[in-house]
Short mmCIF file of N, CA and C in Angstrom, two decimals:
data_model
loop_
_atom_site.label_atom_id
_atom_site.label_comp_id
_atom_site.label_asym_id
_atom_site.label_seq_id
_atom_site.Cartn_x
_atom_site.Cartn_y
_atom_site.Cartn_z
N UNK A 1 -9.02 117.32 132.31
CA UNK A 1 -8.22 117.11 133.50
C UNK A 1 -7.83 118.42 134.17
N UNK A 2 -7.97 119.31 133.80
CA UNK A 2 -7.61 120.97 134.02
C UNK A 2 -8.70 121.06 134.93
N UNK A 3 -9.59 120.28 135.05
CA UNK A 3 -11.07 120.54 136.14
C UNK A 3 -10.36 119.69 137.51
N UNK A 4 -9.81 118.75 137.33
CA UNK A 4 -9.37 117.62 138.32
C UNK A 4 -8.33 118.77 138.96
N UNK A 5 -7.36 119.46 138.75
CA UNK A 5 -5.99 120.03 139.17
C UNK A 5 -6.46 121.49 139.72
N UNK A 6 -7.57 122.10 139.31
CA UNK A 6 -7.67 123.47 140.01
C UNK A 6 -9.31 123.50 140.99
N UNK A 7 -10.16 122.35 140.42
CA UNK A 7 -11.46 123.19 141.05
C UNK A 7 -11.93 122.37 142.47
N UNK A 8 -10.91 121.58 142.85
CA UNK A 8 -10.50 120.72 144.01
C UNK A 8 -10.22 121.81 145.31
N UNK A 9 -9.11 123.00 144.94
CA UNK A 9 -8.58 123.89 145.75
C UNK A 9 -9.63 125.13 145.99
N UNK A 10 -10.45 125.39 144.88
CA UNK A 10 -11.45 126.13 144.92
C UNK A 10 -12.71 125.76 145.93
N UNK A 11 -13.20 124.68 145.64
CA UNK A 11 -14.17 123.80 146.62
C UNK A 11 -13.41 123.94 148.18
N UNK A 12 -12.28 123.78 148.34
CA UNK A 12 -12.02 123.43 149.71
C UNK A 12 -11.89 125.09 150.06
N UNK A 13 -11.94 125.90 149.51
CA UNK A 13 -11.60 127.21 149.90
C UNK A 13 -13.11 127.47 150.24
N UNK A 14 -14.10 127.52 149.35
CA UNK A 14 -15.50 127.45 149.46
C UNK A 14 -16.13 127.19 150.59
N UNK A 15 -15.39 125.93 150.94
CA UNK A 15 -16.19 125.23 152.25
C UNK A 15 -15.45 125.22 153.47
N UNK A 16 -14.13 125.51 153.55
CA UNK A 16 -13.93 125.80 154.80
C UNK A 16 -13.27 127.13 155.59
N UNK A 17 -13.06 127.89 154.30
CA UNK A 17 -12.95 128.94 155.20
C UNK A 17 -13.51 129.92 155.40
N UNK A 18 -13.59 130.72 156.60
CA UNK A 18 -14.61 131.75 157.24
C UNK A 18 -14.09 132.75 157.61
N UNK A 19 -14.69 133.80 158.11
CA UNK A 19 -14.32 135.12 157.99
C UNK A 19 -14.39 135.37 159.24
N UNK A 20 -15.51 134.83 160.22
CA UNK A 20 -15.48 135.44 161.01
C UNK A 20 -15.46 133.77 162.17
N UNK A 21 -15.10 134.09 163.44
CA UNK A 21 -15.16 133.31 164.24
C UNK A 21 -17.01 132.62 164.56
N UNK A 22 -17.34 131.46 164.93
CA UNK A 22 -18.19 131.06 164.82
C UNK A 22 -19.67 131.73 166.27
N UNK A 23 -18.45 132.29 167.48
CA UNK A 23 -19.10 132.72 168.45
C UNK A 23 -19.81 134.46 168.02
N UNK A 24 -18.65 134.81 167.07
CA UNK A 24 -19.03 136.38 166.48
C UNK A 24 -20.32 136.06 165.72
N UNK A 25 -20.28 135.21 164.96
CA UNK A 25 -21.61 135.06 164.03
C UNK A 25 -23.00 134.58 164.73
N UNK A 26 -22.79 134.09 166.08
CA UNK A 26 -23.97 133.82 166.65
C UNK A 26 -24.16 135.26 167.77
N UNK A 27 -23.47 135.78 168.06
CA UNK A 27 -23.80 137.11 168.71
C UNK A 27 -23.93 138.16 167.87
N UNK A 28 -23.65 138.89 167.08
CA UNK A 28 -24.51 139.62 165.81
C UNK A 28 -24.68 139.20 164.27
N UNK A 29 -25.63 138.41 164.37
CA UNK A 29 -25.87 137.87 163.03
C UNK A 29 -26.27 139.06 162.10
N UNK A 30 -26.28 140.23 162.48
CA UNK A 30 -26.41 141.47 161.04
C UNK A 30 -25.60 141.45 160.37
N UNK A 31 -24.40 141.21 160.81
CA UNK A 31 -22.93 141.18 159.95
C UNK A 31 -23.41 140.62 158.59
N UNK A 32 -24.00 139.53 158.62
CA UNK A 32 -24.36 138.95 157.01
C UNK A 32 -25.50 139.78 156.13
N UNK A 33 -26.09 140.96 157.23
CA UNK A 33 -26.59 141.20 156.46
C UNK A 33 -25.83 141.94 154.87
N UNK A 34 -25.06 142.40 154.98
CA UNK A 34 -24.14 142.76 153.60
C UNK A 34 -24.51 141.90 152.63
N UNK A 35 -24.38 140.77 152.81
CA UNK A 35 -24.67 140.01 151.69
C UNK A 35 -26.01 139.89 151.17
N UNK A 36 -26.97 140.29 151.52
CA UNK A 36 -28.38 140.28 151.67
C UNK A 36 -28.75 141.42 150.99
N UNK A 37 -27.80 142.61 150.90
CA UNK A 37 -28.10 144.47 149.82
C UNK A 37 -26.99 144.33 148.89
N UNK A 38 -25.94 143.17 148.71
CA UNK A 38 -24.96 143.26 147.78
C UNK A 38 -23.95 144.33 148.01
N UNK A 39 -23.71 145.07 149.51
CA UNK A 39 -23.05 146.12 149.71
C UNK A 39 -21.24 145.58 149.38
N UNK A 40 -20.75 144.72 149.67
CA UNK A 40 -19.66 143.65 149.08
C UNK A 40 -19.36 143.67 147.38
N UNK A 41 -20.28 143.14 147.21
CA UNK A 41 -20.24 143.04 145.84
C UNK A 41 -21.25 143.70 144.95
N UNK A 42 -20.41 144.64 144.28
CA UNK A 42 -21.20 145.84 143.53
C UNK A 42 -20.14 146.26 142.44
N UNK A 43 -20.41 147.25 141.43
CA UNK A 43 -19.85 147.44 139.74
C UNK A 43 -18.53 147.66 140.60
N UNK A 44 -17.63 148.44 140.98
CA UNK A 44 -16.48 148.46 141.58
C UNK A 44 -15.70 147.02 141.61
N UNK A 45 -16.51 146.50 142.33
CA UNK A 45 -15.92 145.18 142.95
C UNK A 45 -15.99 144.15 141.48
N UNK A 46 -17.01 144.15 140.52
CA UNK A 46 -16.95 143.09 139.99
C UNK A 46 -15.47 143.78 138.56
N UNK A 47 -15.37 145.06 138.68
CA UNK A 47 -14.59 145.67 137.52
C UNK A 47 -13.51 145.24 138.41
N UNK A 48 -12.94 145.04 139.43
CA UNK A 48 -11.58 144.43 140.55
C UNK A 48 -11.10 143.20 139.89
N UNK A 49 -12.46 142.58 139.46
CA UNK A 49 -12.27 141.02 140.04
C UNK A 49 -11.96 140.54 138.26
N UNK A 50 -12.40 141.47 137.03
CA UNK A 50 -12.32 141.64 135.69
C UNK A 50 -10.75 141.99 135.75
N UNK A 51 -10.57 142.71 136.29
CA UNK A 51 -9.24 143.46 135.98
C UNK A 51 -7.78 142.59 136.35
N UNK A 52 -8.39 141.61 137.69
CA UNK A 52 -7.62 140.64 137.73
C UNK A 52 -6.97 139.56 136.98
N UNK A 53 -8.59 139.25 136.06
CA UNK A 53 -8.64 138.01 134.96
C UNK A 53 -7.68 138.77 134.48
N UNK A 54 -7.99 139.93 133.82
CA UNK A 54 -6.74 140.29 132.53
C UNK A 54 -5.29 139.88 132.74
N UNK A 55 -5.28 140.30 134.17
CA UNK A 55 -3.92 140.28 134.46
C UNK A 55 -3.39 139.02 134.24
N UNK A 56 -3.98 137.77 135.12
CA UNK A 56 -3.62 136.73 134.86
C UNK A 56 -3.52 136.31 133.62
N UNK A 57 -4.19 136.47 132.75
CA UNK A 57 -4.49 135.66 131.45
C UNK A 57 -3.34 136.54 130.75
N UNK A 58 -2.95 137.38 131.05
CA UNK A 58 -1.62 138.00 130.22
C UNK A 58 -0.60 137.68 130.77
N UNK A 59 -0.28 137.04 132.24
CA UNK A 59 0.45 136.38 132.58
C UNK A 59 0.76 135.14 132.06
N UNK A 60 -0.60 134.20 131.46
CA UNK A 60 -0.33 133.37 131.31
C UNK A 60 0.30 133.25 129.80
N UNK A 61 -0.58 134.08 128.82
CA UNK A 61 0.21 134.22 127.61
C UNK A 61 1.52 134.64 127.87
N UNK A 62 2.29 135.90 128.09
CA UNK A 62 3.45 135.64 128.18
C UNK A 62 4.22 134.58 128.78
N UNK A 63 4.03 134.02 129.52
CA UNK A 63 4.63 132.72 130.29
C UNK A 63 4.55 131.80 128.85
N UNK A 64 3.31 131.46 128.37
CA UNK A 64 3.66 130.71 127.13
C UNK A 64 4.30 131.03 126.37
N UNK A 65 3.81 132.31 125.56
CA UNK A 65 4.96 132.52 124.46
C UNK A 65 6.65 132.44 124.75
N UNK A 66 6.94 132.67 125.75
CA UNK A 66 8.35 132.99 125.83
C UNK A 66 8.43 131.33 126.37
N UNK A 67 8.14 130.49 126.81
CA UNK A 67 8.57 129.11 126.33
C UNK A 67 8.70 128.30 125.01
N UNK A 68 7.36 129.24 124.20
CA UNK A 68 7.29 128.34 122.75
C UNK A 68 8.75 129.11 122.17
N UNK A 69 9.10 130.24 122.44
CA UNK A 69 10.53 131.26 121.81
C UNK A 69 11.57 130.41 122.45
N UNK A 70 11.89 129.81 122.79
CA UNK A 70 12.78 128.59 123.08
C UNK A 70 13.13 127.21 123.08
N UNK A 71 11.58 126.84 122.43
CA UNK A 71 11.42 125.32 122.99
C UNK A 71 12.14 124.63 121.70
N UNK A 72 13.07 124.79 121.49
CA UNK A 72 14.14 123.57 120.83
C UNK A 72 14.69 122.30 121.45
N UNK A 73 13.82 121.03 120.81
CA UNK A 73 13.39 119.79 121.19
C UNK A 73 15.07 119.30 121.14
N UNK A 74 15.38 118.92 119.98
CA UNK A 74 16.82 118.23 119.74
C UNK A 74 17.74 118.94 118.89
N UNK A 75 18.97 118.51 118.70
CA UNK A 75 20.19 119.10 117.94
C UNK A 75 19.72 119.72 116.72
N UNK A 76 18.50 118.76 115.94
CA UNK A 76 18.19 119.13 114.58
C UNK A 76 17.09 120.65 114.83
N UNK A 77 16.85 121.27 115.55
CA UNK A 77 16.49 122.63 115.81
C UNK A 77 14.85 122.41 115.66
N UNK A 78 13.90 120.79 115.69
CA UNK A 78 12.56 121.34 115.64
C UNK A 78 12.33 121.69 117.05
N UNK A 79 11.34 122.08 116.94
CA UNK A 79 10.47 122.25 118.21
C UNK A 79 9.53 121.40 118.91
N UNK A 80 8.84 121.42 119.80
CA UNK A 80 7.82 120.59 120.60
C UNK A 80 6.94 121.05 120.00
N UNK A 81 6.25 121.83 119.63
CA UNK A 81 5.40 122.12 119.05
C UNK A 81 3.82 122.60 120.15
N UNK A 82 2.82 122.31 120.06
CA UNK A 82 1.77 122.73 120.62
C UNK A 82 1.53 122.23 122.03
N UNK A 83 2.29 121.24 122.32
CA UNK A 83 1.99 120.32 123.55
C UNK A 83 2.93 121.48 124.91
N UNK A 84 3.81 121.42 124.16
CA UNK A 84 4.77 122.42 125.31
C UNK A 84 4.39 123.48 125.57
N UNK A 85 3.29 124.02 125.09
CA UNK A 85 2.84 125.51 125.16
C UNK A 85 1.52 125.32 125.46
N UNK A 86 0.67 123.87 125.88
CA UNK A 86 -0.28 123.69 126.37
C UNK A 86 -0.18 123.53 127.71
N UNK A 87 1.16 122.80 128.03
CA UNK A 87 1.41 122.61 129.17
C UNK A 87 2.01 123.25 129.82
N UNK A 88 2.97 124.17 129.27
CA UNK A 88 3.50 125.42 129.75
C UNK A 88 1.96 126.42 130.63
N UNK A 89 0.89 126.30 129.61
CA UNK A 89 -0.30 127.32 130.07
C UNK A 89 -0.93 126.42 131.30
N UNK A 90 -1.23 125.22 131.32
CA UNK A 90 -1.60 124.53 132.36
C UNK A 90 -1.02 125.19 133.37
N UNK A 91 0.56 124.53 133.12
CA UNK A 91 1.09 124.89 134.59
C UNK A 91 1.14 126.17 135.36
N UNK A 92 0.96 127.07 134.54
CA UNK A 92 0.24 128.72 135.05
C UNK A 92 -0.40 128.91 135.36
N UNK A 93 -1.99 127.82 134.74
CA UNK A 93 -2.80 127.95 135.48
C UNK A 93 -3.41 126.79 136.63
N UNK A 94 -2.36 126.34 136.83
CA UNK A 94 -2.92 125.64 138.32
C UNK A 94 -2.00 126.15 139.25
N UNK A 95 -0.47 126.45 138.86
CA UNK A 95 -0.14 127.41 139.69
C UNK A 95 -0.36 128.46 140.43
N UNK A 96 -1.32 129.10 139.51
CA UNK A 96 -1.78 130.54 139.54
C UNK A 96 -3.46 130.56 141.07
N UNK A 97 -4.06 129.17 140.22
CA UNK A 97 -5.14 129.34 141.08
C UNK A 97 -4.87 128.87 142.37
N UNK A 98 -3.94 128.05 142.32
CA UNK A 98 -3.55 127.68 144.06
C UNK A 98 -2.55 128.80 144.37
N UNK A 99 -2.00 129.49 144.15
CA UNK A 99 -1.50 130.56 144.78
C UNK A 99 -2.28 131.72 145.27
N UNK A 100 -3.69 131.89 144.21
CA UNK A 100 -4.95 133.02 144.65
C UNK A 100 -5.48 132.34 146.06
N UNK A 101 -6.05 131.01 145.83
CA UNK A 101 -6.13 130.51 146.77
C UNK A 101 -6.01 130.31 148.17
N UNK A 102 -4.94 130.41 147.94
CA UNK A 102 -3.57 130.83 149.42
C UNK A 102 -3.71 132.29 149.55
N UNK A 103 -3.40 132.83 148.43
CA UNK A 103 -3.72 134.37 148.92
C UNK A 103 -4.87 134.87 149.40
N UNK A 104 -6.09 133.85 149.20
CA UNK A 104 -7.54 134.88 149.76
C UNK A 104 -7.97 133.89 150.86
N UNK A 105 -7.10 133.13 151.25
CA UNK A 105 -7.63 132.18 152.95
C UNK A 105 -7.56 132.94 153.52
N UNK A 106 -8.48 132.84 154.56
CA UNK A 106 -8.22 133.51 156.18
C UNK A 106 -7.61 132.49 157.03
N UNK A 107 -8.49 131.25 157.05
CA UNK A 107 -8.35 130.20 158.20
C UNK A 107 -7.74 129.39 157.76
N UNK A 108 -6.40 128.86 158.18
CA UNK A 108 -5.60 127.81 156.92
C UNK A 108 -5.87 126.98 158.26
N UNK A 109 -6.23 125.54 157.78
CA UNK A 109 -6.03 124.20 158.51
C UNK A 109 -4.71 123.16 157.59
N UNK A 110 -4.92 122.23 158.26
CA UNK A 110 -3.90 121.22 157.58
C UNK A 110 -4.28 120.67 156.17
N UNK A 111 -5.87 120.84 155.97
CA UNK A 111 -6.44 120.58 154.46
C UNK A 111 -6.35 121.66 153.30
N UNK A 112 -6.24 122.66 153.54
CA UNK A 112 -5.93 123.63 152.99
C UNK A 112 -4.48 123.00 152.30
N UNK A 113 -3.51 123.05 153.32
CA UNK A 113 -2.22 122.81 153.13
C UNK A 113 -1.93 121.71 152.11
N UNK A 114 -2.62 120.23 152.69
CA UNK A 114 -3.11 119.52 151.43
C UNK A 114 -3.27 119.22 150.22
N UNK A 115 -4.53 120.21 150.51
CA UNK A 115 -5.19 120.47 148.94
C UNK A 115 -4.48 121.08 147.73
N UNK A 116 -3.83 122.64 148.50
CA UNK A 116 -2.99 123.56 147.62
C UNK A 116 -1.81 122.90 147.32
N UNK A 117 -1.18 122.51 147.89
CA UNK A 117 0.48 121.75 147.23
C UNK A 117 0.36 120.59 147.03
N UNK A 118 -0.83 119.59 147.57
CA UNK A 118 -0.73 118.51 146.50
C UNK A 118 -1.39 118.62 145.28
N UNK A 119 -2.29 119.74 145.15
CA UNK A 119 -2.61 119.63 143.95
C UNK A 119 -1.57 119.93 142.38
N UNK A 120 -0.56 120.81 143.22
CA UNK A 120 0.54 121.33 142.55
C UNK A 120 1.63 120.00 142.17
N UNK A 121 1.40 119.51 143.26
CA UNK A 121 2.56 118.31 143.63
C UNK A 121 2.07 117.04 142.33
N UNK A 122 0.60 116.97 142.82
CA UNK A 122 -0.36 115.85 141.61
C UNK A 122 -0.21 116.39 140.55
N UNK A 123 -0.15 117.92 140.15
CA UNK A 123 0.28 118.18 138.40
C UNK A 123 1.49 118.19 138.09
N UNK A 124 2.28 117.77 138.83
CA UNK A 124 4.04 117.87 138.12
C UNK A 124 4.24 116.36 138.22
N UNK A 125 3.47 115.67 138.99
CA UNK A 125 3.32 114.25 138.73
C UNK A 125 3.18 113.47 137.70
N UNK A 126 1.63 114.26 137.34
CA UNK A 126 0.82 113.97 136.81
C UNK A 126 1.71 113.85 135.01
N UNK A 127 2.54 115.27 135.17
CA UNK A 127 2.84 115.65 134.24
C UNK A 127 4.25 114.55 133.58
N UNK A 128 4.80 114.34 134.53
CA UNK A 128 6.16 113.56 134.77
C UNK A 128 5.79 111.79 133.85
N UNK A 129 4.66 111.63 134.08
CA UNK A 129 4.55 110.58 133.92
C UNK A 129 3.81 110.44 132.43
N UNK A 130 3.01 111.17 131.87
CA UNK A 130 2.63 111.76 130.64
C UNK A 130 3.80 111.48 130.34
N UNK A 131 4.88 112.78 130.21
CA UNK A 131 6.26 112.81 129.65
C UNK A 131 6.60 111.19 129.50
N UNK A 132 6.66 110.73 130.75
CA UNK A 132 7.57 109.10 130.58
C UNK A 132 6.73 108.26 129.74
N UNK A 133 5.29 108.19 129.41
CA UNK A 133 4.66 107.69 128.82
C UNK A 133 4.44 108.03 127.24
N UNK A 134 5.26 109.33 127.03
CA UNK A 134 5.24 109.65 125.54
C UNK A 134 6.65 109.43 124.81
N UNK A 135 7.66 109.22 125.75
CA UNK A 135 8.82 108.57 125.51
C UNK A 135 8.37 107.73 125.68
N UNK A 136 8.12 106.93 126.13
CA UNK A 136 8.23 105.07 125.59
C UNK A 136 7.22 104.86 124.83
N UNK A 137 6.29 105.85 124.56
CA UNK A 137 6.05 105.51 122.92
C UNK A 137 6.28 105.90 121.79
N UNK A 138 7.02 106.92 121.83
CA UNK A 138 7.91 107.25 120.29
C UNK A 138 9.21 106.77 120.56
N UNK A 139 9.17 106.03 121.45
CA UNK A 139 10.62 104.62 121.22
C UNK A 139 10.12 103.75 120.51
N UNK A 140 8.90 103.23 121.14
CA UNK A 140 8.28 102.05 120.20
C UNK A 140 7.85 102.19 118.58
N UNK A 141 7.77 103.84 118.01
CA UNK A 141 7.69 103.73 117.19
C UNK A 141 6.01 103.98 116.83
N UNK A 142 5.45 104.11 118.39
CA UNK A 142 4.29 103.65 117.85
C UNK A 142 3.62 105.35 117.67
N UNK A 143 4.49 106.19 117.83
CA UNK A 143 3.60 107.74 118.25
C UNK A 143 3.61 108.36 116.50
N UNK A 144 4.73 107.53 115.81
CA UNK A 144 5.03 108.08 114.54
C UNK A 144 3.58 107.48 113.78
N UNK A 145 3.18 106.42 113.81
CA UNK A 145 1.55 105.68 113.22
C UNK A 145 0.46 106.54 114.18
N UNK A 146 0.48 106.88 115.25
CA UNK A 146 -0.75 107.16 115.58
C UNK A 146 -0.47 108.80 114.77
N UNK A 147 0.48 109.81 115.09
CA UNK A 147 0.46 111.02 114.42
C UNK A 147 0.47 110.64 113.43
N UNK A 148 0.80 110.14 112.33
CA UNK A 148 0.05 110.09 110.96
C UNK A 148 -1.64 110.14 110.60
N UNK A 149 -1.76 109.37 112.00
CA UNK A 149 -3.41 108.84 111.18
C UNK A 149 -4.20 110.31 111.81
N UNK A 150 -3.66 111.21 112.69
CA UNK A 150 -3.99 112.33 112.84
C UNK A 150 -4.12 113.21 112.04
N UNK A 151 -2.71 113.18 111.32
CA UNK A 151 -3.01 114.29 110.70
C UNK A 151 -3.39 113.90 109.46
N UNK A 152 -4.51 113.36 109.40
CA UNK A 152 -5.19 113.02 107.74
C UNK A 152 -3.99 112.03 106.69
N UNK A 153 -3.21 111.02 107.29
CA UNK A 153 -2.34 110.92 106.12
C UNK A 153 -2.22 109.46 106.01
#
């Protein structure tokens, strides 16, 4: 589902936005030639675009860890355990890619607008209702039988 929440905003970035006006591209079509010698994208540019990942992905670990360093579930002091720190990383990273997103448009239309905050909007939804659906089943009793038969027991 991590494919459903980020590569929606990516596609629409893909396909509709442009760099240059459509009358510029029919009066000197050399402009593309760049893309044609790789003058754009070359070792510089791809060590930019590396250096970014890091960043993020250390964003996103700290963002997790320092939720799992808090996540005390109830009075009796356990924790949530792996789920809260899965979803803690989710939400960083769909945050994260619709915010790049937004940051590398040129041409924002009303689908843009759309795409990026409902997709944000559809994962806190998305998420809300998970939550309500895992409470009403460790009310029923029934989450304590299915985690057993998980964990080998």
């Amino acid at each position: 589902y991590n494919l459903v929440f980020t590569s929606l905003p990516v596609m629409i970035f893909a396909v509709l936005d442009r760099d240059l006006e459509p009358w510029v591209v029919r009066l000197k079509p050399e402009v593309y030639s760049t893309g044609h010698f790789n003058v754009r994208f070359n070792a510089p540019r791809f060590c930019l675009f590396i250096a970014g990942a890091i960043v993020h992905s250390l964003f996103f670990f700290f963002v997790t860890v320092s939720v799992m360093d808090t996540n005390i579930a109830d009075a009796s002091g356990s924790n949530t355990g792996i789920w809260a720190s899965g979803t803690a990383a989710l939400t960083c990273v769909v945050a994260t890619v619709n915010l790049v997103m937004g940051l590398h448009t040129r041409s924002w239309c009303w689908l843009h607008w759309l795409i990026y905050v409902g997709s944000v909007f559809v994962w806190f939804m998305f998420l809300m209702v998970s939550i309500f659906s895992f409470l009403c089943a460790a009310s029923l009793g029934s989450f304590e039988a299915n985690a057993s038969s998980f964990a080998g027991v």
